[in-house]
Structures are given as structure tokens and as C-alpha cells.
C-alpha positions as a Python dict, from the first residue, in 0.01 Angstrom:
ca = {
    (1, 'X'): (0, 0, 0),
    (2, 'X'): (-221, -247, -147),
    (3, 'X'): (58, -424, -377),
    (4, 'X'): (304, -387, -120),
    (5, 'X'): (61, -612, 145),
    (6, 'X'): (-44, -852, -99),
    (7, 'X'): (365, -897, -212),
    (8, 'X'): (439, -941, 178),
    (9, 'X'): (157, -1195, 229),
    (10, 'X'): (208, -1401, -144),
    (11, 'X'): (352, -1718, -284),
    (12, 'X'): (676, -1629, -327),
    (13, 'X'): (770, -1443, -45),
    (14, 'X'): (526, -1585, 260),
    (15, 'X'): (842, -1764, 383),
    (16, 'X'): (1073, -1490, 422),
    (17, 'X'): (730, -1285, 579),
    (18, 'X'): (727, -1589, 862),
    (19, 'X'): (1079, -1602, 881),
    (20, 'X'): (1045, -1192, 973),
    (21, 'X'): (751, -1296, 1252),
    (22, 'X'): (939, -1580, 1407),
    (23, 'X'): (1229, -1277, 1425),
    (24, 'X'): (1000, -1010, 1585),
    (25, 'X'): (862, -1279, 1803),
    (26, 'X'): (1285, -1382, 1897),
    (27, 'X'): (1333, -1033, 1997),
    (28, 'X'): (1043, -979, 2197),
    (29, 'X'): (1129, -1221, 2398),
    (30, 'X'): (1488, -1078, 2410),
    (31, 'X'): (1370, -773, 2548),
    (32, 'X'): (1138, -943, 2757),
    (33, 'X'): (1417, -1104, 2926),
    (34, 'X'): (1289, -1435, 2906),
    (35, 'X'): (1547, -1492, 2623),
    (36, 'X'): (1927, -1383, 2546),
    (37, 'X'): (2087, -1315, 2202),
    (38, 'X'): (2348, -1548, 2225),
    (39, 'X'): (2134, -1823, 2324),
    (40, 'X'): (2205, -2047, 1971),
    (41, 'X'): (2587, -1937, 1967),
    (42, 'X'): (2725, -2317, 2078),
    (43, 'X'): (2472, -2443, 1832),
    (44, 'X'): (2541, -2314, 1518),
    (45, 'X'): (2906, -2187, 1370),
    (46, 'X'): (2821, -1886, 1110),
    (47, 'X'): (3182, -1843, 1058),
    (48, 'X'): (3180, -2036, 697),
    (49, 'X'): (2939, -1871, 595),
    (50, 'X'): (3086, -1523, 622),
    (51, 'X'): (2885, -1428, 867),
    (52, 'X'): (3087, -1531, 1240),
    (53, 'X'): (3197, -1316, 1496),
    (54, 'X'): (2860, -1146, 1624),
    (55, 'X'): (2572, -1377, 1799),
    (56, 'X'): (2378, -1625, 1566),
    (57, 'X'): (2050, -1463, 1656),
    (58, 'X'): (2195, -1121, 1520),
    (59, 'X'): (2297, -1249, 1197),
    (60, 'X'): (2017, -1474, 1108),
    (61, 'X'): (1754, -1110, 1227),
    (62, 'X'): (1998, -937, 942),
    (63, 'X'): (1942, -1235, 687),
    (64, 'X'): (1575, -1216, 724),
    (65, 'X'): (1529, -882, 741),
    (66, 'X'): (1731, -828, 455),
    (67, 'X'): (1577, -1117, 207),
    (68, 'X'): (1204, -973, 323),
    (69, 'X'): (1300, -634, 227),
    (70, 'X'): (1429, -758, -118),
    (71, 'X'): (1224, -1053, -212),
    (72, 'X'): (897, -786, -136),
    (73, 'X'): (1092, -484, -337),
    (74, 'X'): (1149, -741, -615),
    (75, 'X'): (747, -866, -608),
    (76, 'X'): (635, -515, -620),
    (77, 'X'): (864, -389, -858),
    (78, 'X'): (747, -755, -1140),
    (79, 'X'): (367, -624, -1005),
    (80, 'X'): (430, -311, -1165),
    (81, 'X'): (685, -321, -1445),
    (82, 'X'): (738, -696, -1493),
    (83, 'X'): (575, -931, -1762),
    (84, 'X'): (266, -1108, -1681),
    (85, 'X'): (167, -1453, -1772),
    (86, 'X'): (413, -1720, -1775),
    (87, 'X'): (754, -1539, -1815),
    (88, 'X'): (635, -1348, -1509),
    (89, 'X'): (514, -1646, -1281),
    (90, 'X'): (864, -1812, -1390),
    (91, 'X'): (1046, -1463, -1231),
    (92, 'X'): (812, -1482, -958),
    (93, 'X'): (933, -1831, -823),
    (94, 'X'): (1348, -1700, -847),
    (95, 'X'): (1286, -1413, -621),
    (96, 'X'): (1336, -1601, -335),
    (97, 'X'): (1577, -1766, -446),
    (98, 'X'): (1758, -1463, -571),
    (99, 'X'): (1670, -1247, -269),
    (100, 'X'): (1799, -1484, -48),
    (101, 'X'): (2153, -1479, -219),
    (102, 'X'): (2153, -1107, -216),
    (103, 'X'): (2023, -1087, 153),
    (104, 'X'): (2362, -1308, 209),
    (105, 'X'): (2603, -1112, 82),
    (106, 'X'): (2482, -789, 218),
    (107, 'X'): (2442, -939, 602),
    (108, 'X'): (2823, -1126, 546),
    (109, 'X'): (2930, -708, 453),
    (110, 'X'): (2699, -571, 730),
    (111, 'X'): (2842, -780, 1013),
    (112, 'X'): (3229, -682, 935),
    (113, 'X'): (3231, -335, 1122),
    (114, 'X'): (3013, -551, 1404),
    (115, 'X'): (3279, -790, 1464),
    (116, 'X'): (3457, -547, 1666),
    (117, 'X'): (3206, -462, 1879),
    (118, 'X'): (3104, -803, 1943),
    (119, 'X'): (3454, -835, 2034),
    (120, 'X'): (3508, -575, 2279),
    (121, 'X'): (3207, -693, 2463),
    (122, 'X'): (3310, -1047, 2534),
    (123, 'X'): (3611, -961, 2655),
    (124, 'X'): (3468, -694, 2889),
    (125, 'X'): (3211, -980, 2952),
    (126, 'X'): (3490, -1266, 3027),
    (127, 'X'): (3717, -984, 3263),
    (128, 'X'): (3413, -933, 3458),
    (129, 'X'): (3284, -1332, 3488),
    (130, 'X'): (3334, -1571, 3771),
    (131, 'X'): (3520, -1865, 3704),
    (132, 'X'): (3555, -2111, 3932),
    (133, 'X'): (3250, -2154, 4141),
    (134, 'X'): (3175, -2385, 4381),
    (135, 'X'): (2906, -2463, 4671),
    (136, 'X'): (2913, -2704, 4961),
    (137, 'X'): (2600, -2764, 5175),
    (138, 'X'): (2728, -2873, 5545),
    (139, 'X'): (2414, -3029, 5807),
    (140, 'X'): (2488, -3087, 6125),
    (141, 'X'): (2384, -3408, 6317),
    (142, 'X'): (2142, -3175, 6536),
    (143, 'X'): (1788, -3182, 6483),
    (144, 'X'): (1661, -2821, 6462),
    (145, 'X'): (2022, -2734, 6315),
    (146, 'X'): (2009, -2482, 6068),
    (147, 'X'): (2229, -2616, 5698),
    (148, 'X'): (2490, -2411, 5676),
    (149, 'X'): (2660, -2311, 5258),
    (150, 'X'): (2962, -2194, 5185),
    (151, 'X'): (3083, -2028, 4878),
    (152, 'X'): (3386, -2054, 4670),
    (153, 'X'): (3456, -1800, 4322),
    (154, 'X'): (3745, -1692, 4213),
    (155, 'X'): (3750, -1370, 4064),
    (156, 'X'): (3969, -1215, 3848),
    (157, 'X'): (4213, -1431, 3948),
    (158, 'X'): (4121, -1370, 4335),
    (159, 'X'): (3957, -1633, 4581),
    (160, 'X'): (3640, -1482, 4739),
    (161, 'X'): (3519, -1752, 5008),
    (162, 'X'): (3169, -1628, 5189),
    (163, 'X'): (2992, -1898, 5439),
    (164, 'X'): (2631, -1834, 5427),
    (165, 'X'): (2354, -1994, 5644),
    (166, 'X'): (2014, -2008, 5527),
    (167, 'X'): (1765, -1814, 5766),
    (168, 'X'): (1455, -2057, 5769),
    (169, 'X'): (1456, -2322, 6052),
    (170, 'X'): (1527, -2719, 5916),
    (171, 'X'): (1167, -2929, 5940),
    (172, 'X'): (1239, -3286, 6102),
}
């Protein structure tokens, strides 16, 4: 347990150990509610990377997790069986490096059968949307008149109009 803590908490792979806490932090929030998971979709395009069609926050969690989980595997496993002294400082610094490149691949295969999903939700998302809204905010030339809103969405291709009025009296 020892080797494994001081491999998560080294050199080499510190970064990838932030990275994972930054992550945990993300999704915290998510559940939270104070965040969503597609939040950094219109920022960033994942798609030439091999790793598009699910939310950015999704694939970058996968990348992480994945290069943490290696890079720490790969530490251990040069703790125990590796060289020591120069040759295995030298290994030391590529792990990164080399777990990052692995961590790649395997989230650009891992997201494939998640496409779909991703998929099916958005549409199921965009069926269910308003589109279309509008608000107007009508006062009348009275004094104590009370504003009056009214509402336009359409709906699934349907116009929904709803006037509203707002229930606390208008201060002079």
C-alpha cells in the first residue's frame, strides 16, 4: 500500500494524481447540481482526436482516469522489478509520457459503444426542448397597476401562448 501511495503522490505521476482531483472535484459538483456534464461541449471539439460524440467532461474523466491508473501501475511495477539508478530514473520520466498515449487509445476505444447512447439522449433531449421562446412585459399607465407577462414557446412544433400577471402589487 505503501509503494502504491508514494507512486500516486511522486514525480512522475503527481500530474495525472491532480488531474484525477480536479476530476473528482468536476463531478462533485455534477452531482451537486451546481454543474452539468456538457458544460465545455461548445468549447472544445474531441472529435479529431477520436474521442467525439459523448460530452467533453466524460471523455477527458476517462483520459485521466485511465493515464492515473497506468502511469501508477507502471511506477509500481519499475519500484519493484525495474532497474534502479539512472536507467531507472530515465524510465521513470517516459511513464507519463507513455501512459498518457496508452490512456488515449483506450478512452478513443471506450467511448465507441457510448456514442450511441449519447446519441439517443440528445435526440430525446432536442424532441422534448422548447424552441422558440419569447417574453413580453406589458405596464399599464395606472399607478398601482399590476405588470402584466405573457408567454410565447413553441413546442414540438405547437404554439403554447400563457399571459401571466405577477401577484405582488407595483411600488410608485
Amino acid at each position: 500500500m505503501r509503494t502504491i501511495l508514494m507512486a500516486a503522490t511522486g514525480i512522475p505521476t503527481l500530474l495525472f494524481t491532480a488531474a484525477l482531483v480536479v476530476v473528482a472535484g468536476f463531478w462533485l459538483l455534477v452531482v451537486a447540481g451546481v454543474a452539468e456534464p456538457g458544460c465545455f461541449d461548445r468549447d472544445v471539439d474531441l472529435g479529431a482526436w477520436g474521442m467525439g460524440g459523448v460530452p467533453v467532461a466524460v471523455a477527458l474523466s476517462l483520459l485521466t482516469v485511465g493515464a492515473w491508473l497506468i502511469g501508477v501501475g507502471a511506477v509500481v511495477l519499475l519500484e519493484t522489478f525495474g532497474p534502479g539508478g539512472v536507467p531507472g530514473g530515465l524510465l521513470r520520466l517516459v511513464v507519463p509520457v507513455g501512459a498518457l498515449l496508452v490512456a488515449w487509445r483506450l478512452t478513443g476505444l471506450s467511448v465507441r459503444p457510448l456514442r450511441q447512447g449519447a446519441r439517443e439522449h440528445s435526440d430525446a433531449a432536442d424532441e422534448s426542448r422548447a424552441t422558440g421562446a419569447g417574453c413580453a412585459l406589458g405596464l399599464s399607465d395606472r399607478p398601482h397597476a399590476r405588470p402584466v407577462a405573457e408567454t410565447r414557446t413553441a413546442v414540438a412544433g405547437r404554439r403554447l401562448d400563457s399571459p401571466t400577471a405577477s401577484h405582488s402589487p407595483r411600488t410608485p
